[in-house]
PDB file of N, CA and C in Angstrom:
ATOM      1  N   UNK A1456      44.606 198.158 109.058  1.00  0.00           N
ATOM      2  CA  UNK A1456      43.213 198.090 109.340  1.00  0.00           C
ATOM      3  C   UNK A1456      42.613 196.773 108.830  1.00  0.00           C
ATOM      4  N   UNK A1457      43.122 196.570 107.589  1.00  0.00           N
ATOM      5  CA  UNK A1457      42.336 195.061 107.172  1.00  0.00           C
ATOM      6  C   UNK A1457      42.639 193.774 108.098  1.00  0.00           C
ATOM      7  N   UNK A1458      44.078 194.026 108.461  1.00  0.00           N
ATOM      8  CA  UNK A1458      44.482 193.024 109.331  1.00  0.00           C
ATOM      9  C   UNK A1458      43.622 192.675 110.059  1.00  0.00           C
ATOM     10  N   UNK A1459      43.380 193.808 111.060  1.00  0.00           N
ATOM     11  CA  UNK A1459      42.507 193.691 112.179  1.00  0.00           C
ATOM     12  C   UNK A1459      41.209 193.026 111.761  1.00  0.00           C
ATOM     13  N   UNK A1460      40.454 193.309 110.983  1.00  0.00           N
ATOM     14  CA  UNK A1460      39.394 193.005 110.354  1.00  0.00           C
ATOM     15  C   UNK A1460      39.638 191.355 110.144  1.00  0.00           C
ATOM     16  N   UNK A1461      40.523 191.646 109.222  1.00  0.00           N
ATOM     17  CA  UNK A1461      40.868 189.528 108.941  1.00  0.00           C
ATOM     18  C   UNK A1461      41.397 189.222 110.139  1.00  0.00           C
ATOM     19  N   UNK A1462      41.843 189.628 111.471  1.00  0.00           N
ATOM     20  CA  UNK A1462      42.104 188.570 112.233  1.00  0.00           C
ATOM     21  C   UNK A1462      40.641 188.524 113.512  1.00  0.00           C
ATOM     22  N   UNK A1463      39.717 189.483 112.996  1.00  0.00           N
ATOM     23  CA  UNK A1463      38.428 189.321 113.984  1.00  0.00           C
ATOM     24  C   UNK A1463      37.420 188.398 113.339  1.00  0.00           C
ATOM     25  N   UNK A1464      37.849 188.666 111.685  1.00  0.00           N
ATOM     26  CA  UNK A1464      36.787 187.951 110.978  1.00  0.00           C
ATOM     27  C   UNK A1464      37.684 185.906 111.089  1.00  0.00           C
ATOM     28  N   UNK A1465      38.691 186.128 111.319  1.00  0.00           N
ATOM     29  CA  UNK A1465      39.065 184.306 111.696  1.00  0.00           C
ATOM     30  C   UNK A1465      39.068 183.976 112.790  1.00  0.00           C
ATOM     31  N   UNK A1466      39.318 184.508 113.754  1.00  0.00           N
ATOM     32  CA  UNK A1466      38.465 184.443 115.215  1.00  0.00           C
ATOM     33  C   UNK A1466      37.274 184.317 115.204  1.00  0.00           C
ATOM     34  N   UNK A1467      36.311 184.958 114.578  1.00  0.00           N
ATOM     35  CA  UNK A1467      34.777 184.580 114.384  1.00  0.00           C
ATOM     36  C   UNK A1467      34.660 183.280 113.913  1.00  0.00           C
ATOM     37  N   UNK A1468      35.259 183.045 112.963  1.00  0.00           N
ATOM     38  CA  UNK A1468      35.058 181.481 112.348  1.00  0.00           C
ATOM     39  C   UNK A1468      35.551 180.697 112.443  1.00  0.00           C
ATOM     40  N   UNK A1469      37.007 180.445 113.533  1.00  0.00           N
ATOM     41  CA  UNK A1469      37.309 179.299 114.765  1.00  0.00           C
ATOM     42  C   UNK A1469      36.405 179.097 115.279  1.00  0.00           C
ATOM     43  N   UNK A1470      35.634 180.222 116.441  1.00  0.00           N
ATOM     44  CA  UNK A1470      34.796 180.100 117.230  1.00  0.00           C
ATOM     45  C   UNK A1470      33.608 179.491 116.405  1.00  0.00           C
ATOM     46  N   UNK A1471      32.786 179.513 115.730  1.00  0.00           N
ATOM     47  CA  UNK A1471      31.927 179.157 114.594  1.00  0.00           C
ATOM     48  C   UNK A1471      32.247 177.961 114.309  1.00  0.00           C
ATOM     49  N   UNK A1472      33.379 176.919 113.861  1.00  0.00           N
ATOM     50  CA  UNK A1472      33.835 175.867 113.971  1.00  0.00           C
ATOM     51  C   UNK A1472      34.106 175.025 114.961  1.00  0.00           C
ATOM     52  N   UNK A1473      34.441 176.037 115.737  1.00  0.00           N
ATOM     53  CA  UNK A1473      34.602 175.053 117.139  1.00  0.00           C
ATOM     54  C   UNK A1473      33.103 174.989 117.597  1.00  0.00           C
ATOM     55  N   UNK A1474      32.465 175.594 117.586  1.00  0.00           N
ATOM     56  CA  UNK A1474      31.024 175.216 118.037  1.00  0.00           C
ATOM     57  C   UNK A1474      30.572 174.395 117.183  1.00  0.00           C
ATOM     58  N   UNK A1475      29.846 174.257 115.907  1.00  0.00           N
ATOM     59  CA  UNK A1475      29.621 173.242 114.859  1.00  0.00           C
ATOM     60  C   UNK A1475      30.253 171.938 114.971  1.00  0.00           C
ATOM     61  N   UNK A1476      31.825 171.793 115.104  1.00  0.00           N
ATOM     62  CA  UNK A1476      32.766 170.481 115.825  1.00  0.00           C
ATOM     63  C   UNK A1476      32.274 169.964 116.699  1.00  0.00           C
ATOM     64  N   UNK A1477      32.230 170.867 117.679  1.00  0.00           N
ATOM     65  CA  UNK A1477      31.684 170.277 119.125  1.00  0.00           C
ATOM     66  C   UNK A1477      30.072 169.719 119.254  1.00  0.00           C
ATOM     67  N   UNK A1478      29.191 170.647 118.527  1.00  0.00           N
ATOM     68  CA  UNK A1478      28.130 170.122 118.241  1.00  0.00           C
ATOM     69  C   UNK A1478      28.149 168.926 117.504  1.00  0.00           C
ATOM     70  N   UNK A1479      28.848 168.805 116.473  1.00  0.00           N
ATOM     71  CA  UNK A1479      28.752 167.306 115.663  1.00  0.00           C
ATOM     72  C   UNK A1479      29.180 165.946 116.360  1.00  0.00           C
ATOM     73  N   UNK A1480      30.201 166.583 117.245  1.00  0.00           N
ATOM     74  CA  UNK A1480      30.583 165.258 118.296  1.00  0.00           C
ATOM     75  C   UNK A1480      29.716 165.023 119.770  1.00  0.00           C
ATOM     76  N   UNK A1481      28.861 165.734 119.494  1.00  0.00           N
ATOM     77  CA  UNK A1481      28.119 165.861 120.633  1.00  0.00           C
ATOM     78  C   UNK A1481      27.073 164.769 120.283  1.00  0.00           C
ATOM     79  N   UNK A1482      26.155 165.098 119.155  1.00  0.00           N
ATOM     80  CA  UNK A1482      25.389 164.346 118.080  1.00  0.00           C
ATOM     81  C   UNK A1482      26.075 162.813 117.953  1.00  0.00           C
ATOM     82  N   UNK A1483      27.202 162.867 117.545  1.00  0.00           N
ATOM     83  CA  UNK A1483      28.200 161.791 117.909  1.00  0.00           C
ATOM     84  C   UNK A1483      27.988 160.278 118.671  1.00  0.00           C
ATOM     85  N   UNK A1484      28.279 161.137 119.900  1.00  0.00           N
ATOM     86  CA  UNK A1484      28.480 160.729 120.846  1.00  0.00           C
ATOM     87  C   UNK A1484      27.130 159.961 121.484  1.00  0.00           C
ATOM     88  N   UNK A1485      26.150 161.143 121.211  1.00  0.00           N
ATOM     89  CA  UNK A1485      24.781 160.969 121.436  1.00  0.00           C
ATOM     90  C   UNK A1485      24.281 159.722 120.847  1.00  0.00           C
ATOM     91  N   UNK A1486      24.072 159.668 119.655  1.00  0.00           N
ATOM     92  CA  UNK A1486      24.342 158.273 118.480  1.00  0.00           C
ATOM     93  C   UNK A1486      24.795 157.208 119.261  1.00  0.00           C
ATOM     94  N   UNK A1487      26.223 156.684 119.317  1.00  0.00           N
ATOM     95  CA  UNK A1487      26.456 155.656 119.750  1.00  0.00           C
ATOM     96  C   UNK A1487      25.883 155.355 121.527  1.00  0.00           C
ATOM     97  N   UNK A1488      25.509 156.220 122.179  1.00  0.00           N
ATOM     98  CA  UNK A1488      24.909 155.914 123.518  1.00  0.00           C
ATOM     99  C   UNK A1488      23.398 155.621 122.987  1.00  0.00           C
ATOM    100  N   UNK A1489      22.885 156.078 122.324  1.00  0.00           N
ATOM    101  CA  UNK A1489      21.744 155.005 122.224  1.00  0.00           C
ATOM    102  C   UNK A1489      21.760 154.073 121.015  1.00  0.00           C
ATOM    103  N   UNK A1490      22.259 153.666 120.503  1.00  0.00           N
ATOM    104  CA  UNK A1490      23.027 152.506 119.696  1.00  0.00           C
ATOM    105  C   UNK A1490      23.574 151.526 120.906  1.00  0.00           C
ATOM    106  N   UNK A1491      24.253 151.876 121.794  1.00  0.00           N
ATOM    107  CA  UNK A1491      24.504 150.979 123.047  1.00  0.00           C
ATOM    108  C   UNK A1491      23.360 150.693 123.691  1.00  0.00           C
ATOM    109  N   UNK A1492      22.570 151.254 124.192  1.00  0.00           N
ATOM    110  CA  UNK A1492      21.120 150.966 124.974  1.00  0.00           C
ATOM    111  C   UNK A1492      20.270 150.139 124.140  1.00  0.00           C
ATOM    112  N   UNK A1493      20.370 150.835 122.975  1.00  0.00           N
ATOM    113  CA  UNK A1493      19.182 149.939 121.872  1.00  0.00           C
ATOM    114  C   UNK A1493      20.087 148.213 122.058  1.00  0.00           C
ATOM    115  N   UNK A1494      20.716 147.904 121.948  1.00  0.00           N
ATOM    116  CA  UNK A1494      21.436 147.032 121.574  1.00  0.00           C
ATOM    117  C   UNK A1494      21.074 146.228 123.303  1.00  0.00           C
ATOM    118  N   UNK A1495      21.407 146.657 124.388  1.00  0.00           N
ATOM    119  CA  UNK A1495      21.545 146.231 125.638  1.00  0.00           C
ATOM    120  C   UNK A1495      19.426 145.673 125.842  1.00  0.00           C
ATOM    121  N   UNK A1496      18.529 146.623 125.193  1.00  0.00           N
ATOM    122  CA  UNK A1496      17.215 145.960 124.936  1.00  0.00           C
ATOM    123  C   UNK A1496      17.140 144.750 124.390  1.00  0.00           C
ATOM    124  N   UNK A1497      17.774 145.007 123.431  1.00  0.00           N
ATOM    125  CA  UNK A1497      17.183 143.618 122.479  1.00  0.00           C
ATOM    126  C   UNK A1497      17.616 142.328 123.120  1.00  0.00           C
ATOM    127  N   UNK A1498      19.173 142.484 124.170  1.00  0.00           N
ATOM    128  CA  UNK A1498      19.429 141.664 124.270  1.00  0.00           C
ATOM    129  C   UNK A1498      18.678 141.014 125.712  1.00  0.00           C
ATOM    130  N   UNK A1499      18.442 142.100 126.509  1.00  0.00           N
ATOM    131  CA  UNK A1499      17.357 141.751 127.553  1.00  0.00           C
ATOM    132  C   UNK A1499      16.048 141.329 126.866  1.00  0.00           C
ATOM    133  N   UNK A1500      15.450 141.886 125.880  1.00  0.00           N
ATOM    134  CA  UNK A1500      13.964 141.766 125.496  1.00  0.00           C
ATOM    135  C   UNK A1500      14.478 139.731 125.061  1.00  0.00           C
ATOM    136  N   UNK A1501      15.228 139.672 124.584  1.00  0.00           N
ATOM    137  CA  UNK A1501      15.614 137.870 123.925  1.00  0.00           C
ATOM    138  C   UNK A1501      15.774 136.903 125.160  1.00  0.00           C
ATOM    139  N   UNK A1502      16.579 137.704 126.519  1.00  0.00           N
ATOM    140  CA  UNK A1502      16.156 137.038 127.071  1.00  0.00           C
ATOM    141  C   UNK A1502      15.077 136.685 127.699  1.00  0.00           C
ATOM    142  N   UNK A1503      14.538 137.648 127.900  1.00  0.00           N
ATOM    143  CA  UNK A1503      12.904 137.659 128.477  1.00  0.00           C
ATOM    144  C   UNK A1503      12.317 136.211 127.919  1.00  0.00           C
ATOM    145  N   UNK A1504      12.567 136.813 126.398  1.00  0.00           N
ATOM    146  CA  UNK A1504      11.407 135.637 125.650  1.00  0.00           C
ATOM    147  C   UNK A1504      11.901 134.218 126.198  1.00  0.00           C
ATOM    148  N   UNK A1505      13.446 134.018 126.234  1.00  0.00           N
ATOM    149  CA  UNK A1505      13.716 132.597 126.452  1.00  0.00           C
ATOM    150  C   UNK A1505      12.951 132.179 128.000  1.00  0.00           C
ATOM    151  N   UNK A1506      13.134 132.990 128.915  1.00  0.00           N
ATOM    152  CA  UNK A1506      12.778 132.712 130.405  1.00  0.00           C
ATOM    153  C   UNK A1506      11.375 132.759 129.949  1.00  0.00           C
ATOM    154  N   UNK A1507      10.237 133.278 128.928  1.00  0.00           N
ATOM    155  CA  UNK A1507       9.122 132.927 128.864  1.00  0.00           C
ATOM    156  C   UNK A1507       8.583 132.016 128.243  1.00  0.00           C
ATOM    157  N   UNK A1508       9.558 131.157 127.198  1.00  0.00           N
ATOM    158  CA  UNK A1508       9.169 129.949 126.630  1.00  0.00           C
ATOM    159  C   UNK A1508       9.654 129.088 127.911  1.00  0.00           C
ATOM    160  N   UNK A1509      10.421 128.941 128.614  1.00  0.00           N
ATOM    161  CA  UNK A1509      10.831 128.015 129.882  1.00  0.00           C
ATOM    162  C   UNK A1509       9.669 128.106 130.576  1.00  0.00           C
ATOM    163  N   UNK A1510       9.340 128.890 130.937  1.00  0.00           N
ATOM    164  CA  UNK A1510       8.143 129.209 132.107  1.00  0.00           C
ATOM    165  C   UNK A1510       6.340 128.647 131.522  1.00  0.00           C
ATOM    166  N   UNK A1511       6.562 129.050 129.964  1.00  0.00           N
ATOM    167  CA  UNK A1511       5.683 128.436 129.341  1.00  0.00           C
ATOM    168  C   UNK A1511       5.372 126.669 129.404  1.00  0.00           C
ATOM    169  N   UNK A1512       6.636 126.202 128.678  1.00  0.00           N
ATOM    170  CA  UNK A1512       6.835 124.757 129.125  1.00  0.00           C
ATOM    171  C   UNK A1512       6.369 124.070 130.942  1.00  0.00           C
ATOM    172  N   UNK A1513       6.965 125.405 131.759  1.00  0.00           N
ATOM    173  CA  UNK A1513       6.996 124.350 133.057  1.00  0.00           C
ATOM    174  C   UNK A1513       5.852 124.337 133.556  1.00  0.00           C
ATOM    175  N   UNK A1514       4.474 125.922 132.939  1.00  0.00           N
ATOM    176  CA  UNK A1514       3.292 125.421 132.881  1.00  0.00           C
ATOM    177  C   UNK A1514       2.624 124.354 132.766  1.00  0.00           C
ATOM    178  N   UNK A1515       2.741 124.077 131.184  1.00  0.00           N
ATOM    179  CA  UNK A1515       2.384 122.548 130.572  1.00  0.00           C
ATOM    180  C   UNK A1515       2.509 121.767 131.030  1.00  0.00           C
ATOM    181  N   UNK A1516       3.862 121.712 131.231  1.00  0.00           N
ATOM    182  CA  UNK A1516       3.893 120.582 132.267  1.00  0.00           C
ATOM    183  C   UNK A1516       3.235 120.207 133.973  1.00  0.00           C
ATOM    184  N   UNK A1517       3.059 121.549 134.333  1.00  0.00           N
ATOM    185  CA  UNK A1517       2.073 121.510 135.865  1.00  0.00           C
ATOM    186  C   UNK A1517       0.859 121.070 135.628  1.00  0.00           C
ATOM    187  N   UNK A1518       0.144 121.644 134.364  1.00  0.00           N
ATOM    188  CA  UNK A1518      -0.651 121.635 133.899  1.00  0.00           C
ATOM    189  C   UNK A1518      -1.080 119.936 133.574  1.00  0.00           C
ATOM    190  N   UNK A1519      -0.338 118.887 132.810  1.00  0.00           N
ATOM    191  CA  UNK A1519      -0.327 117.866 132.961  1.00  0.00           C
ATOM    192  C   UNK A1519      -0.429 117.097 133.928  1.00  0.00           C
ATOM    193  N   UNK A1520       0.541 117.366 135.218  1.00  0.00           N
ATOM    194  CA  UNK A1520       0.486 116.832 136.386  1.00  0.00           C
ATOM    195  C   UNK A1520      -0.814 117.161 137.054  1.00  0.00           C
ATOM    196  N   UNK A1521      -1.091 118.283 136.832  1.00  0.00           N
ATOM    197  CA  UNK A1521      -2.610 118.861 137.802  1.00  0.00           C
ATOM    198  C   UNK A1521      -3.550 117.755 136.899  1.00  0.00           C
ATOM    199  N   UNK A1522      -3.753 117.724 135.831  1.00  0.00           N
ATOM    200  CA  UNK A1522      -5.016 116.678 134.991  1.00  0.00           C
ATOM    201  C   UNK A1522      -4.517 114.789 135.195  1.00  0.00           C
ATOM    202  N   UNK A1523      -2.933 114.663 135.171  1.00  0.00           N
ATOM    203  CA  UNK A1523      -3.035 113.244 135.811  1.00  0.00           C
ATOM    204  C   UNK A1523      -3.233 112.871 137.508  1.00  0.00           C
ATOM    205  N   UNK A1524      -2.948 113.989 138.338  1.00  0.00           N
ATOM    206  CA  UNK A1524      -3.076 114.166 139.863  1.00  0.00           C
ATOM    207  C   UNK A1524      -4.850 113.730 140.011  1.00  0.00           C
ATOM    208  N   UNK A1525      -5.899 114.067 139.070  1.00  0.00           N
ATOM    209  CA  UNK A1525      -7.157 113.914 138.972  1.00  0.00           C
ATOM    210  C   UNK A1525      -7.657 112.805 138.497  1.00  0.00           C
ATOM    211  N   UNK A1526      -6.871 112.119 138.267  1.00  0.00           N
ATOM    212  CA  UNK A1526      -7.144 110.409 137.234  1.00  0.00           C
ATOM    213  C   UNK A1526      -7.137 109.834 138.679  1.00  0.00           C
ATOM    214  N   UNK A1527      -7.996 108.737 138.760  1.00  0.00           N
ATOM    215  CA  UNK A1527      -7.744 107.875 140.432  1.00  0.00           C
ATOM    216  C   UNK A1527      -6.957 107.107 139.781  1.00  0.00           C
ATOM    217  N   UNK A1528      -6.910 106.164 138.464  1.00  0.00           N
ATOM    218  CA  UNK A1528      -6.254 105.063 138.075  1.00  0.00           C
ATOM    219  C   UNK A1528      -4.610 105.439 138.493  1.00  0.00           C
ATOM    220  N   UNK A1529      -4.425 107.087 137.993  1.00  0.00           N
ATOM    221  CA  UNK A1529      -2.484 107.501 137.740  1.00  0.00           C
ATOM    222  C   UNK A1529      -2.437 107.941 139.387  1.00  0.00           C
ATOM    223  N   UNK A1530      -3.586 108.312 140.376  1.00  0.00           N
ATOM    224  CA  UNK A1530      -2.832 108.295 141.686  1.00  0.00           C
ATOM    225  C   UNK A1530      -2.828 106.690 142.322  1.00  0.00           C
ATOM    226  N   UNK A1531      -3.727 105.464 142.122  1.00  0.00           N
ATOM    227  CA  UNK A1531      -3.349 104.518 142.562  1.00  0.00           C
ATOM    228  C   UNK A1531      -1.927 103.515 142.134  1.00  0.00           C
ATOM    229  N   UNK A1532      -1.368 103.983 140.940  1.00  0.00           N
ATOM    230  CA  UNK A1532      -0.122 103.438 139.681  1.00  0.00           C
ATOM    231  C   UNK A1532       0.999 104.352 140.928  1.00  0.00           C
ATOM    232  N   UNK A1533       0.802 105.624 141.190  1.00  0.00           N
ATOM    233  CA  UNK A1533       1.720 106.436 141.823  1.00  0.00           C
ATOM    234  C   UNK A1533       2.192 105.875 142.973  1.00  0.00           C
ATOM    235  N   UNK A1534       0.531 105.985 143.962  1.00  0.00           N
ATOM    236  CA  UNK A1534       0.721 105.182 145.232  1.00  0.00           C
ATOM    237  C   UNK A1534       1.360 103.750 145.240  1.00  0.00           C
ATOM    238  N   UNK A1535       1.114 102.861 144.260  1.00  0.00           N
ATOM    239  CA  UNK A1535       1.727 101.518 144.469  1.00  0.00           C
ATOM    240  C   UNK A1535       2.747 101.552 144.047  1.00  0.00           C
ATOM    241  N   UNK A1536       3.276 102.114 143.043  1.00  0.00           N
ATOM    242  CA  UNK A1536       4.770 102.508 142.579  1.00  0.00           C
ATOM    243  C   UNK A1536       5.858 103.109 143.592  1.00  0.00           C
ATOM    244  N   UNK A1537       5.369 104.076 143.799  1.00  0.00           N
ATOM    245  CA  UNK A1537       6.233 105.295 144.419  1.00  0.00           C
ATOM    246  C   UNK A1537       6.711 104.934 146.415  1.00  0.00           C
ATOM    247  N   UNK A1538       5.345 104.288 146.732  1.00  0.00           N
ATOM    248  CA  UNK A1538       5.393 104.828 147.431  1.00  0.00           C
ATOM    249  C   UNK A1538       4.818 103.461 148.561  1.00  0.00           C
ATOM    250  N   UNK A1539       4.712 102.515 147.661  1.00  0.00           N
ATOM    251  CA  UNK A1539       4.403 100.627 147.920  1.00  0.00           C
ATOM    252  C   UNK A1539       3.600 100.987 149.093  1.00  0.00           C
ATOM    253  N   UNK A1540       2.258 101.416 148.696  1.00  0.00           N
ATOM    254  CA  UNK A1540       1.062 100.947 149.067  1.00  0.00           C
ATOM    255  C   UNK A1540       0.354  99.937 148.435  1.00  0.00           C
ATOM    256  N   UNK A1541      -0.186  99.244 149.180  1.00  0.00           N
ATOM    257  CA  UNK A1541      -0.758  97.512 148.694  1.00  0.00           C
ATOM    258  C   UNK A1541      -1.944  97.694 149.013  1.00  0.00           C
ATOM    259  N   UNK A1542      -2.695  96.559 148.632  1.00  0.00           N
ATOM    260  CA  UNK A1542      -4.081  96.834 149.338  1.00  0.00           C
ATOM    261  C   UNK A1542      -3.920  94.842 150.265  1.00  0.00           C
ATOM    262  N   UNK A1543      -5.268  95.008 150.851  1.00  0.00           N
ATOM    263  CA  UNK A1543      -5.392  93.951 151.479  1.00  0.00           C
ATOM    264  C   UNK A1543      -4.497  92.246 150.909  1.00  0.00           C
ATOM    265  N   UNK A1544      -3.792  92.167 151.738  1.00  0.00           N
ATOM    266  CA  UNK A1544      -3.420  90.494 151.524  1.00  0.00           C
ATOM    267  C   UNK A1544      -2.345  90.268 150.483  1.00  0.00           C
ATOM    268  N   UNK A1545      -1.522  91.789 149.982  1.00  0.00           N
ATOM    269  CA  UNK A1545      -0.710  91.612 148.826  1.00  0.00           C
ATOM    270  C   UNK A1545       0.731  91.993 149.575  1.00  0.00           C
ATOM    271  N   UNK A1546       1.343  91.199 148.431  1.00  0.00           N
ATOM    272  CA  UNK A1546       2.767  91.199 149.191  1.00  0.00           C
ATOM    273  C   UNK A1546       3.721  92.058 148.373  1.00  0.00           C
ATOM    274  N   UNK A1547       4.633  92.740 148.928  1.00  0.00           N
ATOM    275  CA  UNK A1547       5.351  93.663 147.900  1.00  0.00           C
ATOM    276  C   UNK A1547       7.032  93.159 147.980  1.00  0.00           C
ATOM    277  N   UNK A1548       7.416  93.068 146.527  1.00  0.00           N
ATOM    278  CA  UNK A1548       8.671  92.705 146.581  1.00  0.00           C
ATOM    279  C   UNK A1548       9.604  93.640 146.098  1.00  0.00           C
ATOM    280  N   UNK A1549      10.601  94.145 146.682  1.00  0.00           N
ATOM    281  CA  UNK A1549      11.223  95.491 146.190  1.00  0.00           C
ATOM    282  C   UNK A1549      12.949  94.920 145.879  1.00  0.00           C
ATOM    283  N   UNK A1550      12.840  95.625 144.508  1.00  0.00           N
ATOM    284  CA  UNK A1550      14.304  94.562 143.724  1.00  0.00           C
ATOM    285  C   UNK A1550      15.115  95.882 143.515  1.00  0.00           C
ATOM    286  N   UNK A1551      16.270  95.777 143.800  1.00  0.00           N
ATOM    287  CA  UNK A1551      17.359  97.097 143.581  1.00  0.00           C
ATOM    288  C   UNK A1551      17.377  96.943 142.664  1.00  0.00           C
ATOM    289  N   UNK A1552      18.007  98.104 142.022  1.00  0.00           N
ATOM    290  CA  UNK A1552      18.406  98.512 140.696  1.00  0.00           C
ATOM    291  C   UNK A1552      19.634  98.032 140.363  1.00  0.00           C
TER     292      UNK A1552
END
């Protein structure tokens, strides 16, 4: 009779272990999948920032061009530079590099 008893009462507490096991690796498991995600953020959120300091810069810099585009002196320097417009009676001499 005790037998029976001790082999229902260790069957109860396999089963009892195996659930608690399985739960702990479940928890586990759970853990390192967002330990992976957290990790896959930060590394998107870093890039973000870099593509937003780039984007920042190429502002500034439009931003510059839009305030010298408004100077007449830096579009007439452009035009005669760039693009050898002269004005009346001037002669343009163009030297290779």
């Amino acid at each position: 009779m005790k037998t029976k008893k001790k082999k229902k009462l260790t069957l109860k507490m396999l089963l009892v272990y195996t659930i608690l096991l399985s739960g702990a690796g479940y928890m586990l498991y759970s853990s390192f999948k967002e330990l992976e995600t957290t990790a896959e953020i930060r590394l998107s959120m870093e890039e973000n920032e870099k593509e937003s300091q780039a984007l920042d810069a190429r502002k500034a810099e439009l931003e510059q061009t839009k305030e010298n585009l408004e100077n007449p002196d830096y579009i007439e320097y452009l035009a005669r530079g760039k693009y050898l417009v002269t004005k009346d009676g001037e002669q343009v001499f163009k030297f290779s590099d």
